[in-house]
Structures are given as structure tokens and as C-alpha cells.
JSON list of C-alpha atoms and ligand atoms in Angstrom, two decimals:
[
{"chain": "D", "resi": 1, "resn": "MET", "atom": "CA", "xyz": [117.50, 122.12, 67.68]},
{"chain": "D", "resi": 2, "resn": "SER", "atom": "CA", "xyz": [118.15, 120.25, 64.41]},
{"chain": "D", "resi": 3, "resn": "GLY", "atom": "CA", "xyz": [118.40, 121.62, 60.84]},
{"chain": "D", "resi": 4, "resn": "PRO", "atom": "CA", "xyz": [120.39, 124.58, 59.51]},
{"chain": "D", "resi": 5, "resn": "ARG", "atom": "CA", "xyz": [121.17, 127.41, 61.92]},
{"chain": "D", "resi": 6, "resn": "PRO", "atom": "CA", "xyz": [118.69, 130.30, 61.73]},
{"chain": "D", "resi": 7, "resn": "VAL", "atom": "CA", "xyz": [119.93, 133.83, 61.02]},
{"chain": "D", "resi": 8, "resn": "VAL", "atom": "CA", "xyz": [118.90, 136.92, 62.95]},
{"chain": "D", "resi": 9, "resn": "LEU", "atom": "CA", "xyz": [119.25, 140.17, 61.04]},
{"chain": "D", "resi": 10, "resn": "SER", "atom": "CA", "xyz": [118.97, 143.23, 63.24]},
{"chain": "D", "resi": 11, "resn": "GLY", "atom": "CA", "xyz": [119.96, 146.89, 63.09]},
{"chain": "D", "resi": 12, "resn": "PRO", "atom": "CA", "xyz": [118.28, 150.29, 62.85]},
{"chain": "D", "resi": 13, "resn": "SER", "atom": "CA", "xyz": [115.21, 150.83, 60.74]},
{"chain": "D", "resi": 14, "resn": "GLY", "atom": "CA", "xyz": [116.45, 151.94, 57.33]},
{"chain": "D", "resi": 15, "resn": "ALA", "atom": "CA", "xyz": [119.89, 150.30, 57.64]},
{"chain": "D", "resi": 16, "resn": "GLY", "atom": "CA", "xyz": [119.10, 147.95, 54.75]},
{"chain": "D", "resi": 17, "resn": "LYS", "atom": "CA", "xyz": [118.11, 144.64, 56.37]},
{"chain": "D", "resi": 18, "resn": "SER", "atom": "CA", "xyz": [115.16, 143.95, 54.04]},
{"chain": "D", "resi": 19, "resn": "THR", "atom": "CA", "xyz": [117.14, 145.01, 50.97]},
{"chain": "D", "resi": 20, "resn": "LEU", "atom": "CA", "xyz": [119.96, 142.59, 51.75]},
{"chain": "D", "resi": 21, "resn": "MET", "atom": "CA", "xyz": [117.62, 139.81, 52.85]},
{"chain": "D", "resi": 22, "resn": "LYS", "atom": "CA", "xyz": [115.42, 139.99, 49.75]},
{"chain": "D", "resi": 23, "resn": "ARG", "atom": "CA", "xyz": [118.47, 139.80, 47.52]},
{"chain": "D", "resi": 24, "resn": "LEU", "atom": "CA", "xyz": [119.86, 136.87, 49.47]},
{"chain": "D", "resi": 25, "resn": "MET", "atom": "CA", "xyz": [116.58, 134.98, 49.13]},
{"chain": "D", "resi": 26, "resn": "LYS", "atom": "CA", "xyz": [116.25, 135.79, 45.43]},
{"chain": "D", "resi": 27, "resn": "ASP", "atom": "CA", "xyz": [119.82, 134.67, 44.66]},
{"chain": "D", "resi": 28, "resn": "HIS", "atom": "CA", "xyz": [119.46, 131.46, 46.72]},
{"chain": "D", "resi": 29, "resn": "GLU", "atom": "CA", "xyz": [116.10, 130.00, 45.87]},
{"chain": "D", "resi": 30, "resn": "GLY", "atom": "CA", "xyz": [115.14, 127.06, 48.07]},
{"chain": "D", "resi": 31, "resn": "VAL", "atom": "CA", "xyz": [117.76, 127.88, 50.69]},
{"chain": "D", "resi": 32, "resn": "PHE", "atom": "CA", "xyz": [116.24, 130.55, 52.92]},
{"chain": "D", "resi": 33, "resn": "GLY", "atom": "CA", "xyz": [112.80, 130.99, 54.43]},
{"chain": "D", "resi": 34, "resn": "PHE", "atom": "CA", "xyz": [111.62, 134.21, 56.03]},
{"chain": "D", "resi": 35, "resn": "SER", "atom": "CA", "xyz": [110.11, 134.10, 59.49]},
{"chain": "D", "resi": 36, "resn": "VAL", "atom": "CA", "xyz": [106.98, 136.18, 58.89]},
{"chain": "D", "resi": 37, "resn": "SER", "atom": "CA", "xyz": [106.48, 138.36, 61.96]},
{"chain": "D", "resi": 38, "resn": "HIS", "atom": "CA", "xyz": [103.26, 139.76, 63.34]},
{"chain": "D", "resi": 39, "resn": "THR", "atom": "CA", "xyz": [102.86, 143.52, 63.55]},
{"chain": "D", "resi": 40, "resn": "THR", "atom": "CA", "xyz": [100.18, 145.98, 64.56]},
{"chain": "D", "resi": 41, "resn": "ARG", "atom": "CA", "xyz": [101.48, 148.67, 62.20]},
{"chain": "D", "resi": 42, "resn": "ASN", "atom": "CA", "xyz": [99.64, 149.43, 58.98]},
{"chain": "D", "resi": 43, "resn": "PRO", "atom": "CA", "xyz": [100.88, 147.80, 55.75]},
{"chain": "D", "resi": 44, "resn": "ARG", "atom": "CA", "xyz": [103.03, 149.96, 53.45]},
{"chain": "D", "resi": 45, "resn": "PRO", "atom": "CA", "xyz": [102.19, 150.13, 49.76]},
{"chain": "D", "resi": 46, "resn": "GLY", "atom": "CA", "xyz": [103.23, 146.86, 48.17]},
{"chain": "D", "resi": 47, "resn": "GLU", "atom": "CA", "xyz": [103.43, 144.89, 51.40]},
{"chain": "D", "resi": 48, "resn": "GLU", "atom": "CA", "xyz": [101.44, 141.66, 51.46]},
{"chain": "D", "resi": 49, "resn": "ASP", "atom": "CA", "xyz": [99.70, 140.16, 54.47]},
{"chain": "D", "resi": 50, "resn": "GLY", "atom": "CA", "xyz": [101.22, 136.75, 55.26]},
{"chain": "D", "resi": 51, "resn": "LYS", "atom": "CA", "xyz": [104.32, 137.47, 53.16]},
{"chain": "D", "resi": 52, "resn": "ASP", "atom": "CA", "xyz": [105.93, 140.60, 54.57]},
{"chain": "D", "resi": 53, "resn": "TYR", "atom": "CA", "xyz": [104.10, 140.47, 57.90]},
{"chain": "D", "resi": 54, "resn": "HIS", "atom": "CA", "xyz": [100.97, 139.07, 59.49]},
{"chain": "D", "resi": 55, "resn": "PHE", "atom": "CA", "xyz": [99.20, 142.38, 59.92]},
{"chain": "D", "resi": 56, "resn": "THR", "atom": "CA", "xyz": [97.05, 142.25, 63.02]},
{"chain": "D", "resi": 57, "resn": "THR", "atom": "CA", "xyz": [95.52, 144.24, 65.86]},
{"chain": "D", "resi": 58, "resn": "ARG", "atom": "CA", "xyz": [96.77, 144.76, 69.40]},
{"chain": "D", "resi": 59, "resn": "GLU", "atom": "CA", "xyz": [93.84, 142.74, 70.76]},
{"chain": "D", "resi": 60, "resn": "VAL", "atom": "CA", "xyz": [94.45, 139.72, 68.54]},
{"chain": "D", "resi": 61, "resn": "MET", "atom": "CA", "xyz": [98.19, 139.86, 69.10]},
{"chain": "D", "resi": 62, "resn": "GLN", "atom": "CA", "xyz": [97.75, 140.15, 72.87]},
{"chain": "D", "resi": 63, "resn": "GLU", "atom": "CA", "xyz": [95.55, 137.06, 72.80]},
{"chain": "D", "resi": 64, "resn": "GLY", "atom": "CA", "xyz": [98.32, 135.17, 70.97]},
{"chain": "D", "resi": 65, "resn": "ILE", "atom": "CA", "xyz": [100.91, 136.40, 73.48]},
{"chain": "D", "resi": 66, "resn": "ASP", "atom": "CA", "xyz": [98.69, 135.27, 76.39]},
{"chain": "D", "resi": 67, "resn": "ASN", "atom": "CA", "xyz": [98.33, 131.86, 74.74]},
{"chain": "D", "resi": 68, "resn": "GLY", "atom": "CA", "xyz": [102.14, 131.48, 74.53]},
{"chain": "D", "resi": 69, "resn": "GLU", "atom": "CA", "xyz": [102.22, 131.59, 70.72]},
{"chain": "D", "resi": 70, "resn": "PHE", "atom": "CA", "xyz": [105.26, 133.94, 70.44]},
{"chain": "D", "resi": 71, "resn": "ILE", "atom": "CA", "xyz": [108.95, 133.34, 71.10]},
{"chain": "D", "resi": 72, "resn": "GLU", "atom": "CA", "xyz": [109.48, 137.09, 71.41]},
{"chain": "D", "resi": 73, "resn": "THR", "atom": "CA", "xyz": [107.59, 140.35, 71.12]},
{"chain": "D", "resi": 74, "resn": "ALA", "atom": "CA", "xyz": [108.59, 143.99, 71.29]},
{"chain": "D", "resi": 75, "resn": "GLU", "atom": "CA", "xyz": [107.07, 147.44, 71.13]},
{"chain": "D", "resi": 76, "resn": "PHE", "atom": "CA", "xyz": [108.82, 149.48, 68.45]},
{"chain": "D", "resi": 77, "resn": "SER", "atom": "CA", "xyz": [107.93, 153.04, 67.54]},
{"chain": "D", "resi": 78, "resn": "GLY", "atom": "CA", "xyz": [104.38, 152.73, 68.91]},
{"chain": "D", "resi": 79, "resn": "ASN", "atom": "CA", "xyz": [103.54, 149.32, 67.42]},
{"chain": "D", "resi": 80, "resn": "PHE", "atom": "CA", "xyz": [103.82, 145.70, 68.53]},
{"chain": "D", "resi": 81, "resn": "TYR", "atom": "CA", "xyz": [106.00, 143.25, 66.64]},
{"chain": "D", "resi": 82, "resn": "GLY", "atom": "CA", "xyz": [106.58, 139.58, 67.35]},
{"chain": "D", "resi": 83, "resn": "THR", "atom": "CA", "xyz": [107.91, 136.27, 66.13]},
{"chain": "D", "resi": 84, "resn": "SER", "atom": "CA", "xyz": [105.44, 133.42, 66.49]},
{"chain": "D", "resi": 85, "resn": "LYS", "atom": "CA", "xyz": [106.54, 129.86, 67.12]},
{"chain": "D", "resi": 86, "resn": "ALA", "atom": "CA", "xyz": [104.55, 128.93, 63.99]},
{"chain": "D", "resi": 87, "resn": "ALA", "atom": "CA", "xyz": [106.54, 131.37, 61.82]},
{"chain": "D", "resi": 88, "resn": "ILE", "atom": "CA", "xyz": [109.76, 129.61, 62.71]},
{"chain": "D", "resi": 89, "resn": "GLU", "atom": "CA", "xyz": [108.24, 126.13, 62.54]},
{"chain": "D", "resi": 90, "resn": "ASP", "atom": "CA", "xyz": [106.93, 126.80, 58.99]},
{"chain": "D", "resi": 91, "resn": "VAL", "atom": "CA", "xyz": [110.50, 127.43, 57.78]},
{"chain": "D", "resi": 92, "resn": "ARG", "atom": "CA", "xyz": [112.09, 124.70, 59.86]},
{"chain": "D", "resi": 93, "resn": "ALA", "atom": "CA", "xyz": [109.65, 122.11, 58.48]},
{"chain": "D", "resi": 94, "resn": "LYS", "atom": "CA", "xyz": [111.02, 122.82, 54.99]},
{"chain": "D", "resi": 95, "resn": "ASN", "atom": "CA", "xyz": [114.62, 122.45, 56.22]},
{"chain": "D", "resi": 96, "resn": "LEU", "atom": "CA", "xyz": [115.47, 125.97, 55.10]},
{"chain": "D", "resi": 97, "resn": "ILE", "atom": "CA", "xyz": [117.66, 128.56, 56.81]},
{"chain": "D", "resi": 98, "resn": "CYS", "atom": "CA", "xyz": [115.21, 130.65, 58.79]},
{"chain": "D", "resi": 99, "resn": "ILE", "atom": "CA", "xyz": [115.83, 134.41, 58.55]},
{"chain": "D", "resi": 100, "resn": "LEU", "atom": "CA", "xyz": [114.43, 136.60, 61.32]},
{"chain": "D", "resi": 101, "resn": "ASP", "atom": "CA", "xyz": [114.36, 140.39, 60.97]},
{"chain": "D", "resi": 102, "resn": "VAL", "atom": "CA", "xyz": [114.02, 141.73, 64.52]},
{"chain": "D", "resi": 103, "resn": "ASP", "atom": "CA", "xyz": [114.96, 144.79, 66.55]},
{"chain": "D", "resi": 104, "resn": "ILE", "atom": "CA", "xyz": [117.46, 144.79, 69.43]},
{"chain": "D", "resi": 105, "resn": "GLN", "atom": "CA", "xyz": [114.77, 143.85, 71.98]},
{"chain": "D", "resi": 106, "resn": "GLY", "atom": "CA", "xyz": [114.01, 140.79, 69.86]},
{"chain": "D", "resi": 107, "resn": "VAL", "atom": "CA", "xyz": [117.72, 139.89, 69.81]},
{"chain": "D", "resi": 108, "resn": "ARG", "atom": "CA", "xyz": [117.79, 139.93, 73.60]},
{"chain": "D", "resi": 109, "resn": "ARG", "atom": "CA", "xyz": [114.65, 137.79, 73.90]},
{"chain": "D", "resi": 110, "resn": "ILE", "atom": "CA", "xyz": [115.87, 135.27, 71.32]},
{"chain": "D", "resi": 111, "resn": "LYS", "atom": "CA", "xyz": [119.10, 134.89, 73.29]},
{"chain": "D", "resi": 112, "resn": "GLU", "atom": "CA", "xyz": [116.96, 133.49, 76.12]},
{"chain": "D", "resi": 113, "resn": "THR", "atom": "CA", "xyz": [115.64, 130.69, 73.84]},
{"chain": "D", "resi": 114, "resn": "ASP", "atom": "CA", "xyz": [117.29, 127.58, 72.38]},
{"chain": "D", "resi": 115, "resn": "LEU", "atom": "CA", "xyz": [117.06, 128.88, 68.77]},
{"chain": "D", "resi": 116, "resn": "ASN", "atom": "CA", "xyz": [120.87, 129.30, 68.50]},
{"chain": "D", "resi": 117, "resn": "PRO", "atom": "CA", "xyz": [120.93, 131.60, 65.46]},
{"chain": "D", "resi": 118, "resn": "ILE", "atom": "CA", "xyz": [123.80, 133.50, 63.86]},
{"chain": "D", "resi": 119, "resn": "TYR", "atom": "CA", "xyz": [123.35, 137.11, 65.06]},
{"chain": "D", "resi": 120, "resn": "ILE", "atom": "CA", "xyz": [124.12, 139.72, 62.40]},
{"chain": "D", "resi": 121, "resn": "SER", "atom": "CA", "xyz": [123.76, 143.46, 62.85]},
{"chain": "D", "resi": 122, "resn": "ILE", "atom": "CA", "xyz": [123.31, 145.60, 59.75]},
{"chain": "D", "resi": 123, "resn": "GLN", "atom": "CA", "xyz": [124.42, 149.15, 60.49]},
{"chain": "D", "resi": 124, "resn": "PRO", "atom": "CA", "xyz": [124.30, 152.33, 58.42]},
{"chain": "D", "resi": 125, "resn": "PRO", "atom": "CA", "xyz": [127.55, 154.23, 57.79]},
{"chain": "D", "resi": 126, "resn": "SER", "atom": "CA", "xyz": [126.24, 157.27, 59.75]},
{"chain": "D", "resi": 127, "resn": "MET", "atom": "CA", "xyz": [123.09, 158.77, 61.25]},
{"chain": "D", "resi": 128, "resn": "GLU", "atom": "CA", "xyz": [122.99, 161.30, 58.40]},
{"chain": "D", "resi": 129, "resn": "ILE", "atom": "CA", "xyz": [122.94, 158.59, 55.76]},
{"chain": "D", "resi": 130, "resn": "LEU", "atom": "CA", "xyz": [120.37, 156.60, 57.73]},
{"chain": "D", "resi": 131, "resn": "GLU", "atom": "CA", "xyz": [118.09, 159.64, 57.89]},
{"chain": "D", "resi": 132, "resn": "LYS", "atom": "CA", "xyz": [118.47, 160.21, 54.16]},
{"chain": "D", "resi": 133, "resn": "ARG", "atom": "CA", "xyz": [117.62, 156.57, 53.39]},
{"chain": "D", "resi": 134, "resn": "LEU", "atom": "CA", "xyz": [114.55, 156.64, 55.61]},
{"chain": "D", "resi": 135, "resn": "ARG", "atom": "CA", "xyz": [113.37, 159.93, 54.08]},
{"chain": "D", "resi": 136, "resn": "ASP", "atom": "CA", "xyz": [113.98, 158.71, 50.54]},
{"chain": "D", "resi": 137, "resn": "ARG", "atom": "CA", "xyz": [112.05, 155.49, 51.27]},
{"chain": "D", "resi": 138, "resn": "GLN", "atom": "CA", "xyz": [108.98, 157.67, 51.86]},
{"chain": "D", "resi": 139, "resn": "THR", "atom": "CA", "xyz": [107.31, 155.22, 54.24]},
{"chain": "D", "resi": 140, "resn": "GLU", "atom": "CA", "xyz": [107.31, 157.33, 57.41]},
{"chain": "D", "resi": 141, "resn": "THR", "atom": "CA", "xyz": [105.56, 160.40, 58.70]},
{"chain": "D", "resi": 142, "resn": "GLU", "atom": "CA", "xyz": [107.83, 163.03, 60.24]},
{"chain": "D", "resi": 143, "resn": "GLU", "atom": "CA", "xyz": [106.78, 161.78, 63.68]},
{"chain": "D", "resi": 144, "resn": "SER", "atom": "CA", "xyz": [107.50, 158.10, 63.03]},
{"chain": "D", "resi": 145, "resn": "LEU", "atom": "CA", "xyz": [110.74, 159.01, 61.27]},
{"chain": "D", "resi": 146, "resn": "GLN", "atom": "CA", "xyz": [111.96, 160.93, 64.33]},
{"chain": "D", "resi": 147, "resn": "LYS", "atom": "CA", "xyz": [110.99, 158.01, 66.60]},
{"chain": "D", "resi": 148, "resn": "ARG", "atom": "CA", "xyz": [112.91, 155.59, 64.39]},
{"chain": "D", "resi": 149, "resn": "LEU", "atom": "CA", "xyz": [116.00, 157.84, 64.39]},
{"chain": "D", "resi": 150, "resn": "GLU", "atom": "CA", "xyz": [115.86, 158.07, 68.18]},
{"chain": "D", "resi": 151, "resn": "VAL", "atom": "CA", "xyz": [115.76, 154.26, 68.50]},
{"chain": "D", "resi": 152, "resn": "ALA", "atom": "CA", "xyz": [118.50, 154.00, 65.84]},
{"chain": "D", "resi": 153, "resn": "ARG", "atom": "CA", "xyz": [120.94, 156.02, 67.98]},
{"chain": "D", "resi": 154, "resn": "ILE", "atom": "CA", "xyz": [120.49, 153.53, 70.83]},
{"chain": "D", "resi": 155, "resn": "ASP", "atom": "CA", "xyz": [120.73, 150.56, 68.47]},
{"chain": "D", "resi": 156, "resn": "MET", "atom": "CA", "xyz": [123.98, 151.86, 66.96]},
{"chain": "D", "resi": 157, "resn": "GLU", "atom": "CA", "xyz": [125.53, 152.13, 70.44]},
{"chain": "D", "resi": 158, "resn": "LEU", "atom": "CA", "xyz": [124.30, 148.71, 71.61]},
{"chain": "D", "resi": 159, "resn": "SER", "atom": "CA", "xyz": [125.58, 146.97, 68.49]},
{"chain": "D", "resi": 160, "resn": "LYS", "atom": "CA", "xyz": [129.11, 147.92, 69.59]},
{"chain": "D", "resi": 161, "resn": "GLU", "atom": "CA", "xyz": [128.76, 145.98, 72.85]},
{"chain": "D", "resi": 162, "resn": "PRO", "atom": "CA", "xyz": [130.97, 142.90, 72.70]},
{"chain": "D", "resi": 163, "resn": "GLY", "atom": "CA", "xyz": [129.15, 139.59, 72.51]},
{"chain": "D", "resi": 164, "resn": "VAL", "atom": "CA", "xyz": [125.76, 140.85, 71.34]},
{"chain": "D", "resi": 165, "resn": "PHE", "atom": "CA", "xyz": [126.32, 140.13, 67.63]},
{"chain": "D", "resi": 166, "resn": "ASP", "atom": "CA", "xyz": [128.50, 137.57, 65.89]},
{"chain": "D", "resi": 167, "resn": "VAL", "atom": "CA", "xyz": [129.12, 140.06, 63.07]},
{"chain": "D", "resi": 168, "resn": "VAL", "atom": "CA", "xyz": [128.40, 143.73, 62.41]},
{"chain": "D", "resi": 169, "resn": "ILE", "atom": "CA", "xyz": [128.13, 144.70, 58.74]},
{"chain": "D", "resi": 170, "resn": "ILE", "atom": "CA", "xyz": [128.33, 148.36, 57.80]},
{"chain": "D", "resi": 171, "resn": "ASN", "atom": "CA", "xyz": [125.98, 148.75, 54.87]},
{"chain": "D", "resi": 172, "resn": "ASP", "atom": "CA", "xyz": [127.74, 151.58, 53.05]},
{"chain": "D", "resi": 173, "resn": "ASP", "atom": "CA", "xyz": [128.28, 150.13, 49.60]},
{"chain": "D", "resi": 174, "resn": "LEU", "atom": "CA", "xyz": [125.43, 147.66, 48.97]},
{"chain": "D", "resi": 175, "resn": "GLU", "atom": "CA", "xyz": [127.51, 145.28, 46.83]},
{"chain": "D", "resi": 176, "resn": "ARG", "atom": "CA", "xyz": [130.26, 145.05, 49.43]},
{"chain": "D", "resi": 177, "resn": "ALA", "atom": "CA", "xyz": [127.78, 144.58, 52.29]},
{"chain": "D", "resi": 178, "resn": "TYR", "atom": "CA", "xyz": [126.00, 141.85, 50.33]},
{"chain": "D", "resi": 179, "resn": "GLU", "atom": "CA", "xyz": [129.29, 140.02, 49.62]},
{"chain": "D", "resi": 180, "resn": "GLU", "atom": "CA", "xyz": [130.14, 140.19, 53.32]},
{"chain": "D", "resi": 181, "resn": "LEU", "atom": "CA", "xyz": [126.74, 138.77, 54.27]},
{"chain": "D", "resi": 182, "resn": "LYS", "atom": "CA", "xyz": [127.06, 135.92, 51.77]},
{"chain": "D", "resi": 183, "resn": "GLU", "atom": "CA", "xyz": [130.54, 135.11, 53.05]},
{"chain": "D", "resi": 184, "resn": "ILE", "atom": "CA", "xyz": [129.31, 134.82, 56.65]},
{"chain": "D", "resi": 185, "resn": "LEU", "atom": "CA", "xyz": [126.45, 132.54, 55.65]},
{"chain": "D", "resi": 186, "resn": "ASN", "atom": "CA", "xyz": [128.39, 130.51, 53.10]},
{"chain": "D", "resi": 187, "resn": "GLU", "atom": "CA", "xyz": [128.85, 127.45, 55.33]},
{"chain": "D", "resi": 188, "resn": "GLU", "atom": "CA", "xyz": [125.13, 127.19, 56.17]},
{"chain": "D", "resi": 189, "resn": "ILE", "atom": "CA", "xyz": [124.15, 127.85, 52.52]},
{"chain": "D", "resi": 190, "resn": "GLN", "atom": "CA", "xyz": [126.39, 125.02, 51.36]},
{"chain": "D", "resi": 191, "resn": "LYS", "atom": "CA", "xyz": [124.93, 122.62, 53.93]},
{"chain": "D", "resi": 192, "resn": "VAL", "atom": "CA", "xyz": [121.39, 123.25, 52.64]},
{"chain": "D", "resi": 193, "resn": "GLN", "atom": "CA", "xyz": [122.44, 123.11, 48.98]},
{"chain": "D", "resi": 194, "resn": "ALA", "atom": "CA", "xyz": [124.26, 119.81, 49.55]},
{"chain": "D", "resi": 195, "resn": "LYS", "atom": "CA", "xyz": [121.05, 118.22, 50.84]},
{"chain": "D", "resi": 196, "resn": "SER", "atom": "CA", "xyz": [118.85, 119.38, 47.95]},
{"chain": "G", "resi": 1, "resn": "LIG", "atom": "N1", "xyz": [123.82, 150.36, 50.64]},
{"chain": "G", "resi": 1, "resn": "LIG", "atom": "C1", "xyz": [122.78, 151.14, 50.35]},
{"chain": "G", "resi": 1, "resn": "LIG", "atom": "N2", "xyz": [122.97, 152.30, 49.71]},
{"chain": "G", "resi": 1, "resn": "LIG", "atom": "C2", "xyz": [121.94, 153.13, 49.41]},
{"chain": "G", "resi": 1, "resn": "LIG", "atom": "N3", "xyz": [120.64, 152.88, 49.73]},
{"chain": "G", "resi": 1, "resn": "LIG", "atom": "C3", "xyz": [120.39, 151.74, 50.39]},
{"chain": "G", "resi": 1, "resn": "LIG", "atom": "C4", "xyz": [121.42, 150.81, 50.73]},
{"chain": "G", "resi": 1, "resn": "LIG", "atom": "N4", "xyz": [120.86, 149.78, 51.38]},
{"chain": "G", "resi": 1, "resn": "LIG", "atom": "C5", "xyz": [119.54, 150.02, 51.44]},
{"chain": "G", "resi": 1, "resn": "LIG", "atom": "N5", "xyz": [119.24, 151.20, 50.85]},
{"chain": "G", "resi": 1, "resn": "LIG", "atom": "C6", "xyz": [117.93, 151.84, 50.75]},
{"chain": "G", "resi": 1, "resn": "LIG", "atom": "O1", "xyz": [117.63, 152.32, 52.06]},
{"chain": "G", "resi": 1, "resn": "LIG", "atom": "C7", "xyz": [116.24, 152.19, 52.33]},
{"chain": "G", "resi": 1, "resn": "LIG", "atom": "C8", "xyz": [116.07, 151.38, 53.61]},
{"chain": "G", "resi": 1, "resn": "LIG", "atom": "O2", "xyz": [116.41, 150.03, 53.36]},
{"chain": "G", "resi": 1, "resn": "LIG", "atom": "P1", "xyz": [115.55, 148.84, 53.94]},
{"chain": "G", "resi": 1, "resn": "LIG", "atom": "O3", "xyz": [114.10, 149.10, 53.76]},
{"chain": "G", "resi": 1, "resn": "LIG", "atom": "O4", "xyz": [116.11, 147.59, 53.38]},
{"chain": "G", "resi": 1, "resn": "LIG", "atom": "O5", "xyz": [115.92, 148.98, 55.50]},
{"chain": "G", "resi": 1, "resn": "LIG", "atom": "P2", "xyz": [115.49, 148.09, 56.72]},
{"chain": "G", "resi": 1, "resn": "LIG", "atom": "O6", "xyz": [116.68, 147.97, 57.59]},
{"chain": "G", "resi": 1, "resn": "LIG", "atom": "O7", "xyz": [114.89, 146.82, 56.26]},
{"chain": "G", "resi": 1, "resn": "LIG", "atom": "O8", "xyz": [114.39, 149.00, 57.41]},
{"chain": "G", "resi": 1, "resn": "LIG", "atom": "P3", "xyz": [113.16, 148.57, 58.35]},
{"chain": "G", "resi": 1, "resn": "LIG", "atom": "O9", "xyz": [113.73, 147.96, 59.57]},
{"chain": "G", "resi": 1, "resn": "LIG", "atom": "O10", "xyz": [112.46, 149.87, 58.60]},
{"chain": "G", "resi": 1, "resn": "LIG", "atom": "O11", "xyz": [112.29, 147.61, 57.58]},
{"chain": "G", "resi": 1, "resn": "LIG", "atom": "C9", "xyz": [115.59, 151.53, 51.12]},
{"chain": "G", "resi": 1, "resn": "LIG", "atom": "O12", "xyz": [114.97, 152.53, 50.35]},
{"chain": "G", "resi": 1, "resn": "LIG", "atom": "C10", "xyz": [116.79, 150.90, 50.38]},
{"chain": "G", "resi": 1, "resn": "LIG", "atom": "O13", "xyz": [116.58, 150.87, 48.99]},
{"chain": "G", "resi": 2, "resn": "LIG", "atom": "N1", "xyz": [111.40, 142.26, 68.07]},
{"chain": "G", "resi": 2, "resn": "LIG", "atom": "C1", "xyz": [110.91, 142.23, 66.82]},
{"chain": "G", "resi": 2, "resn": "LIG", "atom": "N2", "xyz": [111.21, 143.21, 65.96]},
{"chain": "G", "resi": 2, "resn": "LIG", "atom": "C2", "xyz": [110.73, 143.12, 64.71]},
{"chain": "G", "resi": 2, "resn": "LIG", "atom": "C3", "xyz": [109.93, 142.06, 64.29]},
{"chain": "G", "resi": 2, "resn": "LIG", "atom": "N3", "xyz": [109.60, 142.25, 62.98]},
{"chain": "G", "resi": 2, "resn": "LIG", "atom": "C4", "xyz": [110.19, 143.39, 62.61]},
{"chain": "G", "resi": 2, "resn": "LIG", "atom": "N4", "xyz": [110.87, 143.92, 63.65]},
{"chain": "G", "resi": 2, "resn": "LIG", "atom": "C5", "xyz": [111.67, 145.15, 63.69]},
{"chain": "G", "resi": 2, "resn": "LIG", "atom": "O1", "xyz": [110.79, 146.26, 63.77]},
{"chain": "G", "resi": 2, "resn": "LIG", "atom": "C6", "xyz": [111.45, 147.40, 63.25]},
{"chain": "G", "resi": 2, "resn": "LIG", "atom": "C7", "xyz": [110.51, 148.15, 62.35]},
{"chain": "G", "resi": 2, "resn": "LIG", "atom": "O2", "xyz": [110.14, 147.37, 61.25]},
{"chain": "G", "resi": 2, "resn": "LIG", "atom": "P1", "xyz": [109.26, 148.03, 60.05]},
{"chain": "G", "resi": 2, "resn": "LIG", "atom": "O3", "xyz": [108.95, 146.90, 59.12]},
{"chain": "G", "resi": 2, "resn": "LIG", "atom": "O4", "xyz": [108.06, 148.65, 60.67]},
{"chain": "G", "resi": 2, "resn": "LIG", "atom": "O5", "xyz": [110.16, 149.07, 59.44]},
{"chain": "G", "resi": 2, "resn": "LIG", "atom": "C8", "xyz": [112.70, 146.89, 62.51]},
{"chain": "G", "resi": 2, "resn": "LIG", "atom": "O6", "xyz": [113.82, 147.19, 63.33]},
{"chain": "G", "resi": 2, "resn": "LIG", "atom": "C9", "xyz": [112.49, 145.41, 62.46]},
{"chain": "G", "resi": 2, "resn": "LIG", "atom": "O7", "xyz": [113.73, 144.70, 62.54]},
{"chain": "G", "resi": 2, "resn": "LIG", "atom": "C10", "xyz": [109.63, 141.03, 65.23]},
{"chain": "G", "resi": 2, "resn": "LIG", "atom": "O8", "xyz": [108.94, 140.04, 64.96]},
{"chain": "G", "resi": 2, "resn": "LIG", "atom": "N5", "xyz": [110.15, 141.16, 66.47]}
]
């Protein structure tokens, strides 16, 4: 596929993917475009339909899946999530670096496609810190928090498997993690900036 290489950001819920991605996009205007996923979960306060996610229902999403509209889908913590072909095409059409925020199932599915992204795992320093971040974020019920922590344990193990990710960033100190992320993406960033 032509254009800049997409970037897949994965890692446990609460590890800091959105925090790092939003900063990257803010600091590099006109370089990155977010692949807006579909989800059947309810919006959190402040989240916008069409910007953070396409919020939808299981029925509508299933119809899209049956029609071949998604490159990958996954069930995560009781909800469906998925990347539509249109979400990627929207970013690609603008010649921007497409950022996908997907779970480990999504990583595996994307590896079966010809997207050829850079695979980056964002990991928390420990389970204890991850739990604190998720609690402090105040977006989860106790039940959904426990489900996310359960999935996080598996994710943290899988991210150590050789060959799954190009890079694993431990998001302990935010500034250091951000510098590391920028460094990895520097070559692609420069390519896009040189063309604009
Ligand atoms: N290095 C850090 N130090 C302290 N707090 C952090 C750090 N990185 C992120 N956080 C905080 O941790 C919480 C979780 O971060 P964030 O929402 O970015 O995670 P996420 O990986 O995108 O989660 P999800 O997959 O559920 O969307 C947020 O409240 C964020 O402000
Ligand atoms: N496989 C996919 N996973 C996705 C997608 N969009 C988001 N996600 C992942 O879901 C969890 C939970 O996200 P949250 O916003 O409810 O906290 C997180 O790990 C995301 O990376 C997707 O399109 N496909």
C-alpha cells in the first residue's frame, strides 16, 4: 500500500495509549490522522461520536461486519470494537500517518492484512499502577474495571512474545514515554512533513 506507514498502538486499557496519541497529534498538526473505530460501548463524558469512536449498536455493527466493511473486529470486556475500511481510507486519502488504537486481538487480525503498520505496545510499569490509573480515570464500574484488569494481565504477557510488536514502550514517566514514541516515529513524521 502507498503513503506513510500506519501506526498501531496497542496495550492494556489504562496504559496511556490515548494520552500519548492525543499529545502526538496535537504536537504534529497535519501529520497524523486517527482511525475512528466503531464500538458498541456507551460514550464516556466528553467523548464525541465520529471523533473518538463511531458509537453504534450490535445490530448495526453486525450488519457492517456481514457486508465486509471492517478490516478487524474484536469483543473486549463485553462490547464489540472494530476498524472499518472507511476509517483507514479517510486518513489515507489525506496522506496522513494513520494511527489505530486496537487491542491485542486487533493486532493479530491486522497482521493478516496488507496494512503493514508499525506495531507499538504501550505497557504500564506494573499491574498496581495500571489499576490506580484506571480507578483514577473514573470511567469504569467495578465490574468493567475487573474485566479490564483481567484482560490486561494477558496482554502484558503476550506483549513479551518476540515478533508481536516492533517496540514495547513502558509508560512510567509520561515525558520519557512520549520522547520514545516520537523517536520511533521520527522517520515517518519527517516524510510527511517534507511533502507538506
Ligand atoms: N505516564 C503516566 N503517568 C501517570 N498517569 C498517566 C500516565 N499516562 C497516562 N496516565 C493516565 O492514566 C489514565 C489512562 O490513560 P489513557 O486513557 O490514555 O489509557 P488508554 O491506554 O488509552 O486506555 P483505554 O484503552 O481504556 O482507552 C488517564 O487518566 C491518564 O491521564
Ligand atoms: N480490536 C480493536 N480494539 C479496539 C478498537 N478500538 C479500541 N479498541 C481497544 O478496546 C479497548 C477498550 O477501549 P476503551 O475505549 O473502551 O477503553 C482498548 O484496548 C482499545 O485499544 C478497534 O477498533 N479494534
